[in-house]
XYZ file of C-alpha atoms in Angstrom:
53
model
C 64.469 89.819 153.517
C 63.996 88.746 157.414
C 60.383 89.305 157.491
C 61.039 85.861 154.233
C 62.808 84.385 156.468
C 59.998 84.090 159.504
C 57.574 83.506 156.326
C 59.114 81.540 153.563
C 58.727 77.369 155.096
C 62.216 76.638 152.602
C 64.139 79.467 153.753
C 62.887 78.467 157.505
C 63.857 75.211 156.641
C 67.666 76.220 155.260
C 67.668 78.162 158.152
C 67.447 75.019 160.442
C 69.888 72.894 158.830
C 72.637 75.938 158.370
C 71.859 76.572 162.382
C 72.181 72.501 163.051
C 75.614 72.661 161.689
C 77.049 75.557 163.678
C 76.271 78.262 161.083
C 75.620 81.908 162.451
C 72.903 83.813 161.002
C 74.918 86.510 159.577
C 76.020 83.452 157.773
C 73.178 82.095 156.784
C 71.730 86.022 155.779
C 74.960 85.857 153.916
C 74.127 82.760 151.631
C 70.151 83.433 150.966
C 71.165 86.792 149.695
C 73.642 85.309 147.136
C 70.860 82.969 146.418
C 68.429 85.373 145.803
C 71.314 87.460 144.050
C 71.933 84.840 141.338
C 67.759 84.387 140.684
C 67.550 87.614 139.840
C 70.728 87.473 137.855
C 69.342 84.872 135.919
C 65.692 86.334 135.397
C 67.381 89.652 134.398
C 69.713 87.824 131.779
C 66.076 86.053 130.241
C 64.712 88.970 130.117
C 67.015 91.229 128.206
C 67.335 91.331 124.640
C 70.142 89.561 122.435
C 72.739 91.985 122.185
C 74.126 92.747 118.961
C 77.818 91.905 117.292
């Protein structure tokens, strides 16, 4: 997670915007983790076969 924060330009931009708004690094990382979890959940949901009723 922290490596990507240093490398990915989108994440760096997000980090800089949040810092300017007074957020702490801990809050920013928490939000980034939530975003990543939502993305992964959507991918898993697409790969999962249709449930049987």
